[in-house]
mmCIF file of C-alpha atoms in Angstrom:
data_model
loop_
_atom_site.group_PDB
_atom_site.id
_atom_site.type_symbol
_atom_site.label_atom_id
_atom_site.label_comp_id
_atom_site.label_asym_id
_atom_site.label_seq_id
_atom_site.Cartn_x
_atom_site.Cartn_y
_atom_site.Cartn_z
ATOM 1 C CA UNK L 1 -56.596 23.475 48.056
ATOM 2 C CA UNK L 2 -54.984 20.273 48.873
ATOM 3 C CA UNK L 3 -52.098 18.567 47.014
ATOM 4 C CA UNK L 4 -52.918 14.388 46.449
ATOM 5 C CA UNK L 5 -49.973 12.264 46.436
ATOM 6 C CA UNK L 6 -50.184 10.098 43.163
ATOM 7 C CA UNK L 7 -52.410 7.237 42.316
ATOM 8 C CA UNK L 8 -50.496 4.065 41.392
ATOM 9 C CA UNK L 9 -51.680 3.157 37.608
ATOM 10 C CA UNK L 10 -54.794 1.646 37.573
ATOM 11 C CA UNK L 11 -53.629 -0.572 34.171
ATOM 12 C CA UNK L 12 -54.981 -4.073 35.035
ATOM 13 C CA UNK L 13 -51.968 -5.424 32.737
ATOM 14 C CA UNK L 14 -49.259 -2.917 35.173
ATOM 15 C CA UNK L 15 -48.038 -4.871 38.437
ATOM 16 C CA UNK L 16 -49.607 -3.993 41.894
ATOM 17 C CA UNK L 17 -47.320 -0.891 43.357
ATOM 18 C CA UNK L 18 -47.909 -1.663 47.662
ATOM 19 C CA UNK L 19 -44.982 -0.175 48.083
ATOM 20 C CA UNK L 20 -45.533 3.299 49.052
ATOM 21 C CA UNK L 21 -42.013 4.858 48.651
ATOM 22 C CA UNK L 22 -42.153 4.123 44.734
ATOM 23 C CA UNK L 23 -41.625 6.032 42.346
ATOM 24 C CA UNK L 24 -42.080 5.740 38.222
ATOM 25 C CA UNK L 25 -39.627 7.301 35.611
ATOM 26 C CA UNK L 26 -39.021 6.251 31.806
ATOM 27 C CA UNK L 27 -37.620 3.442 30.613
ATOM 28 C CA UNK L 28 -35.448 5.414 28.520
ATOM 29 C CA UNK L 29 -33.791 7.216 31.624
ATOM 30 C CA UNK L 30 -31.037 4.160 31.814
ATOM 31 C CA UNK L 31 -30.112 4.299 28.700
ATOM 32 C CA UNK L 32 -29.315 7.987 28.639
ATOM 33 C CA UNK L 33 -27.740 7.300 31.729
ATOM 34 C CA UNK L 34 -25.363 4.955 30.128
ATOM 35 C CA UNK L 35 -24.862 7.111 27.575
ATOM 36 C CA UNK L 36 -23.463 9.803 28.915
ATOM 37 C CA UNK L 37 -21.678 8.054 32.084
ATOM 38 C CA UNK L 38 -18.418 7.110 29.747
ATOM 39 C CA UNK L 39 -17.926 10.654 28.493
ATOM 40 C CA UNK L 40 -18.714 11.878 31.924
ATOM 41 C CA UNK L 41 -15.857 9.787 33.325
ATOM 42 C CA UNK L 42 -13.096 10.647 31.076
ATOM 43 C CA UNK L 43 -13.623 14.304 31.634
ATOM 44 C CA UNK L 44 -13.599 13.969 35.827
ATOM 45 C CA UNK L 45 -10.273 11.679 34.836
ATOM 46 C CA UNK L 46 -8.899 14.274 33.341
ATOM 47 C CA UNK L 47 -9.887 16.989 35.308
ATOM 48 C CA UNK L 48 -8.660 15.126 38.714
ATOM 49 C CA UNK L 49 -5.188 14.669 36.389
ATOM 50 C CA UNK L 50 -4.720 18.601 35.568
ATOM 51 C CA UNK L 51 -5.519 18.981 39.578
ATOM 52 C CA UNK L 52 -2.996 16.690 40.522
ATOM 53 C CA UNK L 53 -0.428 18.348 38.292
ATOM 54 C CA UNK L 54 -1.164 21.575 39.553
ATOM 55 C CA UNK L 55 -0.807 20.618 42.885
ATOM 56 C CA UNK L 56 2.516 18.554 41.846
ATOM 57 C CA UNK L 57 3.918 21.982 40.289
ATOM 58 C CA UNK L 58 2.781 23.851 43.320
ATOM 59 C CA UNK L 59 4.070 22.096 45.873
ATOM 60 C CA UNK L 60 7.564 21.872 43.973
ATOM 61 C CA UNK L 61 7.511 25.383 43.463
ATOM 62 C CA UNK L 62 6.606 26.410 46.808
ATOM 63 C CA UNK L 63 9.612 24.141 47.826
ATOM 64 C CA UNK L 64 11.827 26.016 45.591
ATOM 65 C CA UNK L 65 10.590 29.443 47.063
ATOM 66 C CA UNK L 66 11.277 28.144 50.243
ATOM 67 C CA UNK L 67 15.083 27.715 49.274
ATOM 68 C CA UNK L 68 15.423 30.204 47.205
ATOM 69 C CA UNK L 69 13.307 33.361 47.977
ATOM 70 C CA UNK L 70 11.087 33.053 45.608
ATOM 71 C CA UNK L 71 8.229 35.589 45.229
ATOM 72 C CA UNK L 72 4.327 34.587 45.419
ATOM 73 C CA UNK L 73 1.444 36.014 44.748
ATOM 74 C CA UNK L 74 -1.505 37.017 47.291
ATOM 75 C CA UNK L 75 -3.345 33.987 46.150
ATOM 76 C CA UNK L 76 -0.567 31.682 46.844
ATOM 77 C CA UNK L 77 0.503 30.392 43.844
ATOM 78 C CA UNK L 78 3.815 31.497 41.855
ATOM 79 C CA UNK L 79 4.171 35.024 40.721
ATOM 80 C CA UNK L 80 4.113 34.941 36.590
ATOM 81 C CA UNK L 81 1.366 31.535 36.186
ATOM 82 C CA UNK L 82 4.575 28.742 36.559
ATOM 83 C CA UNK L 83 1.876 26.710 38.076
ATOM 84 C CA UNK L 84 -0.114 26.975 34.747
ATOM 85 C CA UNK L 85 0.066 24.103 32.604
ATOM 86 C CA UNK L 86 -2.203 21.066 31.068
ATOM 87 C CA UNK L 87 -2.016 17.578 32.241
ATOM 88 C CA UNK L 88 -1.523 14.708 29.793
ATOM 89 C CA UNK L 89 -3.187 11.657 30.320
ATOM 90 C CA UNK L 90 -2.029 8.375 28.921
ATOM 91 C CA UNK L 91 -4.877 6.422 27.494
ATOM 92 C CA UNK L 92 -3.869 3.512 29.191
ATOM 93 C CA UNK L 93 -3.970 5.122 32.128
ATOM 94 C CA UNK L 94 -7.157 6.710 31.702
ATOM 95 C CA UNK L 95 -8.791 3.844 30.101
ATOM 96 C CA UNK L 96 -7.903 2.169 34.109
ATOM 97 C CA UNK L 97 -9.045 4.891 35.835
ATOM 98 C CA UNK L 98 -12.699 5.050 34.101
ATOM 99 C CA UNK L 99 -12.796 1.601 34.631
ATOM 100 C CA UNK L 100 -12.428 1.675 38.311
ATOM 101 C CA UNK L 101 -15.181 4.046 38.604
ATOM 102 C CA UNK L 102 -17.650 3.022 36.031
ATOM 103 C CA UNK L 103 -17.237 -0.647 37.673
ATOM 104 C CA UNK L 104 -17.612 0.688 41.352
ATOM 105 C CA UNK L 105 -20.922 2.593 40.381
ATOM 106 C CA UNK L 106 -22.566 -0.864 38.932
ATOM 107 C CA UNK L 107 -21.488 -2.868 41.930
ATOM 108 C CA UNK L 108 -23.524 -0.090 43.743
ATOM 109 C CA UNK L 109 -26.286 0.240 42.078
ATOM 110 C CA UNK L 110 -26.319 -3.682 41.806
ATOM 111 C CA UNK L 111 -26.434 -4.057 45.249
ATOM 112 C CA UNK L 112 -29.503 -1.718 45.883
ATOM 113 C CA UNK L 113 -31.538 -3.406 42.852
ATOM 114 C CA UNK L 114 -31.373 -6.866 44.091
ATOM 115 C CA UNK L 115 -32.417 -5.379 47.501
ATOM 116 C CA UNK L 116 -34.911 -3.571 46.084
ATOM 117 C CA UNK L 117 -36.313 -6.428 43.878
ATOM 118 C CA UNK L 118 -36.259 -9.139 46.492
ATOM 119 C CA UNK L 119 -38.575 -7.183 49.562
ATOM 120 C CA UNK L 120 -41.072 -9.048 47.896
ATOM 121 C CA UNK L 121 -39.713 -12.084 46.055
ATOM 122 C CA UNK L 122 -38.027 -15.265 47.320
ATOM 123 C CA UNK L 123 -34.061 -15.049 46.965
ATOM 124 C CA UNK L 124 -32.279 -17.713 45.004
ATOM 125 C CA UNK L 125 -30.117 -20.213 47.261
ATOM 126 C CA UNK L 126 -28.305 -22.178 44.738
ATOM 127 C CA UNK L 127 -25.420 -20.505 42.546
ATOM 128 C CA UNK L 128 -26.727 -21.607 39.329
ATOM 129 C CA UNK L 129 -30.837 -20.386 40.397
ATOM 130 C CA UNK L 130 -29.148 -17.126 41.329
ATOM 131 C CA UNK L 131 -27.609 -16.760 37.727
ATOM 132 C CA UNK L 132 -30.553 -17.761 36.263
ATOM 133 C CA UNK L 133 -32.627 -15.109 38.260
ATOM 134 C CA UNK L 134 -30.512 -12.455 37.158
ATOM 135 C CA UNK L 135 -30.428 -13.801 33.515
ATOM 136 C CA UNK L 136 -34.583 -13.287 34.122
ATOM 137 C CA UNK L 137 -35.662 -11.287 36.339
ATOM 138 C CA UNK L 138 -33.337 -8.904 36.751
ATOM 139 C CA UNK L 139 -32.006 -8.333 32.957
ATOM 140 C CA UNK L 140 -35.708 -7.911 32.240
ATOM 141 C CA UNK L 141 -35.856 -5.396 34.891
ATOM 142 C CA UNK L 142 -33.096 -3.330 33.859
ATOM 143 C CA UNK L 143 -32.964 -3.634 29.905
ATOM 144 C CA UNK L 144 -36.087 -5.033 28.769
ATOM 145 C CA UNK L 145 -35.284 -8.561 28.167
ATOM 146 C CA UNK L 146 -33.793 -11.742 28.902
ATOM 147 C CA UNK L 147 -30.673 -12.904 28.092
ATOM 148 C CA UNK L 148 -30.637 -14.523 24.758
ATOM 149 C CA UNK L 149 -27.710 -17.338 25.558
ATOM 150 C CA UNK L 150 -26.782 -19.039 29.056
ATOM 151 C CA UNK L 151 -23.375 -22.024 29.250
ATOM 152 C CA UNK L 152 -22.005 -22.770 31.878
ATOM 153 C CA UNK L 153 -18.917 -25.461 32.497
ATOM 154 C CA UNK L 154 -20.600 -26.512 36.077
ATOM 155 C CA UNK L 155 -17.785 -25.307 37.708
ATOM 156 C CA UNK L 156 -18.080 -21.673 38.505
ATOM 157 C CA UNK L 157 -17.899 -20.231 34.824
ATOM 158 C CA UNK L 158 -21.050 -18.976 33.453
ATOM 159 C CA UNK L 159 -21.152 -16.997 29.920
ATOM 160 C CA UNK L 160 -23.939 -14.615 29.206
ATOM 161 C CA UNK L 161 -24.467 -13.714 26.299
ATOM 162 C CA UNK L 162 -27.230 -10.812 24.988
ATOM 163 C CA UNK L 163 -27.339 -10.503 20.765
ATOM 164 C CA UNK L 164 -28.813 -7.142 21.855
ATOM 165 C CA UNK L 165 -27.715 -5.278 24.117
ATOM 166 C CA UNK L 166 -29.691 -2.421 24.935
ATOM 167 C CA UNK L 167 -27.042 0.138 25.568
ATOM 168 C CA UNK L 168 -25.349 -0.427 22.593
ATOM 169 C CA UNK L 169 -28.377 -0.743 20.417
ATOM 170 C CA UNK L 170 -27.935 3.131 19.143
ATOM 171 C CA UNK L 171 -23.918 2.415 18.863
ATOM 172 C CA UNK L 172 -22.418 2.965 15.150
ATOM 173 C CA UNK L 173 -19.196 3.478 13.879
ATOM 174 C CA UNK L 174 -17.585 6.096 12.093
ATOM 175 C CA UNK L 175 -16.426 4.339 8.340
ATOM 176 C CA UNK L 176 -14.200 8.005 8.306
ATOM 177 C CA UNK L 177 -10.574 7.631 7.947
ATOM 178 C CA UNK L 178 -8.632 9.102 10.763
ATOM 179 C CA UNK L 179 -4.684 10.116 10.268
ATOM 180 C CA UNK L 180 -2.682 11.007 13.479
ATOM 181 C CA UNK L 181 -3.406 14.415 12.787
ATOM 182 C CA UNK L 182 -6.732 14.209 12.899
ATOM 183 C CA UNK L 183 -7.268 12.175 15.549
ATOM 184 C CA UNK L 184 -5.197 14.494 17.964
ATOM 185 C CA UNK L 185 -7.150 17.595 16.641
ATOM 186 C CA UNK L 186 -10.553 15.545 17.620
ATOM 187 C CA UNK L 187 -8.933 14.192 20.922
ATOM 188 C CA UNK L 188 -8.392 18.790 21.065
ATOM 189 C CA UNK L 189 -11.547 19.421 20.628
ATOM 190 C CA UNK L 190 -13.951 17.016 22.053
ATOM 191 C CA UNK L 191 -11.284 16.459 25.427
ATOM 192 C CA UNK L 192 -11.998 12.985 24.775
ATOM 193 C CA UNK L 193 -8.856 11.263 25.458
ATOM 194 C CA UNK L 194 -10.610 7.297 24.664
ATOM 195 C CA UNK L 195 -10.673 8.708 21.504
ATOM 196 C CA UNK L 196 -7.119 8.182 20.897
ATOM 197 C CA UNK L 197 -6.070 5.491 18.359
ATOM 198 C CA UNK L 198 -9.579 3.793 18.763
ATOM 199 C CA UNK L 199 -11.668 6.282 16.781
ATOM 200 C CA UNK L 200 -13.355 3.817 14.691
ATOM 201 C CA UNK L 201 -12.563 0.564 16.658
ATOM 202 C CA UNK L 202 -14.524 -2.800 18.205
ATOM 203 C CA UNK L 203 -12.156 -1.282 21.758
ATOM 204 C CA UNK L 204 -14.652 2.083 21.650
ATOM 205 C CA UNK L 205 -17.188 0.150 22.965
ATOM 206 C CA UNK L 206 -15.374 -1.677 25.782
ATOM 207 C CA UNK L 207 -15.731 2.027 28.087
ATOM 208 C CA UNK L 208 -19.510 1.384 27.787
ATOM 209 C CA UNK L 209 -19.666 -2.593 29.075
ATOM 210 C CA UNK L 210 -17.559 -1.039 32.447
ATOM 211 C CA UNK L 211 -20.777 -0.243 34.186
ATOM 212 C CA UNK L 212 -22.884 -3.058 33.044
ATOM 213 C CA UNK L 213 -19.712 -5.670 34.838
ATOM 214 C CA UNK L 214 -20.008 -4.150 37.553
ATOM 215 C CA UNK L 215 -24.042 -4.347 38.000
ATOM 216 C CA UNK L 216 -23.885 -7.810 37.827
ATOM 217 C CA UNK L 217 -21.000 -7.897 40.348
ATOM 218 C CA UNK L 218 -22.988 -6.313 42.560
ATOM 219 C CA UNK L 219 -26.700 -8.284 41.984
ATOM 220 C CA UNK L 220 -23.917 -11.707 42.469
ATOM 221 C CA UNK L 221 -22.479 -9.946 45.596
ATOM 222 C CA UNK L 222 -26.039 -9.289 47.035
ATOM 223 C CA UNK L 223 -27.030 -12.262 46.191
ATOM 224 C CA UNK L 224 -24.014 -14.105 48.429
ATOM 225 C CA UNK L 225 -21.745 -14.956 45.132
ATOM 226 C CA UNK L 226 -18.710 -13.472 44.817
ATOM 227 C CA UNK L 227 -17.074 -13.359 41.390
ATOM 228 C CA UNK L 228 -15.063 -11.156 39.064
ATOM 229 C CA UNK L 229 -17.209 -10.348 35.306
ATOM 230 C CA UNK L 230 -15.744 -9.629 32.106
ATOM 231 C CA UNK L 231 -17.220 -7.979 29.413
ATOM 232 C CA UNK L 232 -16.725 -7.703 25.508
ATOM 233 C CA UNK L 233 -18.432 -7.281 22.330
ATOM 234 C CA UNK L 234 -17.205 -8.751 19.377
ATOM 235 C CA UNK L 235 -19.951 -7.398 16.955
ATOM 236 C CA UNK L 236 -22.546 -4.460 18.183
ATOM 237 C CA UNK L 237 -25.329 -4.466 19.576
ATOM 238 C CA UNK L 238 -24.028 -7.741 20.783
ATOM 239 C CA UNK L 239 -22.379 -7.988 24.159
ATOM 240 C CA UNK L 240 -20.545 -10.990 26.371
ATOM 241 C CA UNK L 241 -20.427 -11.478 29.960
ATOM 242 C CA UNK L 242 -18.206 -13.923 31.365
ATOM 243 C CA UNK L 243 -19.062 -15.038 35.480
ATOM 244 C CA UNK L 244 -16.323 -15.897 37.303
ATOM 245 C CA UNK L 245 -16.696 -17.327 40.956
ATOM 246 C CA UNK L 246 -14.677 -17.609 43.923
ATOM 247 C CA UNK L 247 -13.194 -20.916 43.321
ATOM 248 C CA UNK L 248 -14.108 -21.625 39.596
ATOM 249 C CA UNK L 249 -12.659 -24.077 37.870
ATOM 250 C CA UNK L 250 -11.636 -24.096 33.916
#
């Protein structure tokens, strides 16, 4: 008995697969993905915080053994747990750090779709035919659509703008009421330090528009633009994009 690769679909209405490394999965696979990548990154924030306390409080008390005698313990850390202890994260600080990451994951996963996509299609060459292939081709490759709204000033500042935005089409807010109280027993519980004074505000959903900025940073950067993208939503599911080139002009 002898295991067949796949059969490509057979769907006269499905595109021609000729390329034989690939490979199908759901449509619904990104936007799980996106769901759970903000969450994800506050916890490894956190997490990478406590570590770096740990190893703050470690190192100072291993100093302080050094000087003073101090006893350890065959493990190497300080007899009695001193090196125990939870690190705080400011949500400023936090907020920065998820940024950085989220945004570095899109410009990498933007660079490998545009290289993906164009093996077999014609790049753009002019700035404005490049946005306009990723306002096409590319959004209706990765959410289903095209964008709904495209302005431009001619001089290196395009606006994108999508009345719905797949990722935050399944986005609601809470109409509770949260006290301080409250909101530091939920920010206890869930270890979800966005949570913070934003429980049931339009800057909850800014985490989530991170990764998106950064895919189109890197689909510009593989496409020979480089620019800096902005994101905000000012009513859900909608979402803004503002393209910024090198040398744009207000």
């Amino acid at each position: 008995m002898t295991s067949q690769p796949p059969l490509p679909p057979t769907d006269p209405q499905q595109p021609t697969y000729t390329d034989p490394t690939y490979s199908l999965i759901n449509t619904s696979c990104l936007d799980l993905l996106l769901i759970e990548l903000v969450p994800m990154a506050y916890r490894i924030t956190a997490d990478l915080a406590q570590r770096e306390e740990e190893w703050i409080r470690g190192s100072s008390v291993g100093e302080k053994g050094r000087l003073t005698g101090t006893a350890r313990g065959t493990d190497g850390g300080p007899v009695g747990g001193l090196g125990a202890g939870t690190a705080t994260v400011d949500d400023e600080e936090a907020r920065e750090a998820v940024f950085h990451r989220l945004e570095s994951l899109g410009y990498r996963v933007g660079l490998g779709v545009v290289e993906r996509v164009s093996r077999q299609t014609p790049r753009p060459t002019t700035p404005l035919d490049c946005i306009k292939f990723l306002c096409k081709d590319l959004w209706t490759l990765l959410f289903r659509k095209q964008i709904d709204n495209l302005k431009t000033n001619h001089r290196g500042i395009y606006v994108l703008t999508d009345n719905t935005f797949k990722p935050l089409g399944r986005m609601s807010f809470d109409t509770k009421k949260y006290d301080a109280a409250m909101q530091a027993a939920l920010v206890a519980q869930t270890g979800d330090v966005a949570l913070g004074r934003d429980a049931n505000s339009q800057a909850r959903v800014q985490p989530f528009l991170y990764f998106p900025a950064g895919l189109i940073r890197g689909c510009l950067a593989s496409l020979g633009i480089q620019a800096t993208v902005t994101a905000e939503s000012a009513a859900l599911p909608g979402a803004t994009f503002q393209i910024r080139t090198a040398g744009a002009k207000n």
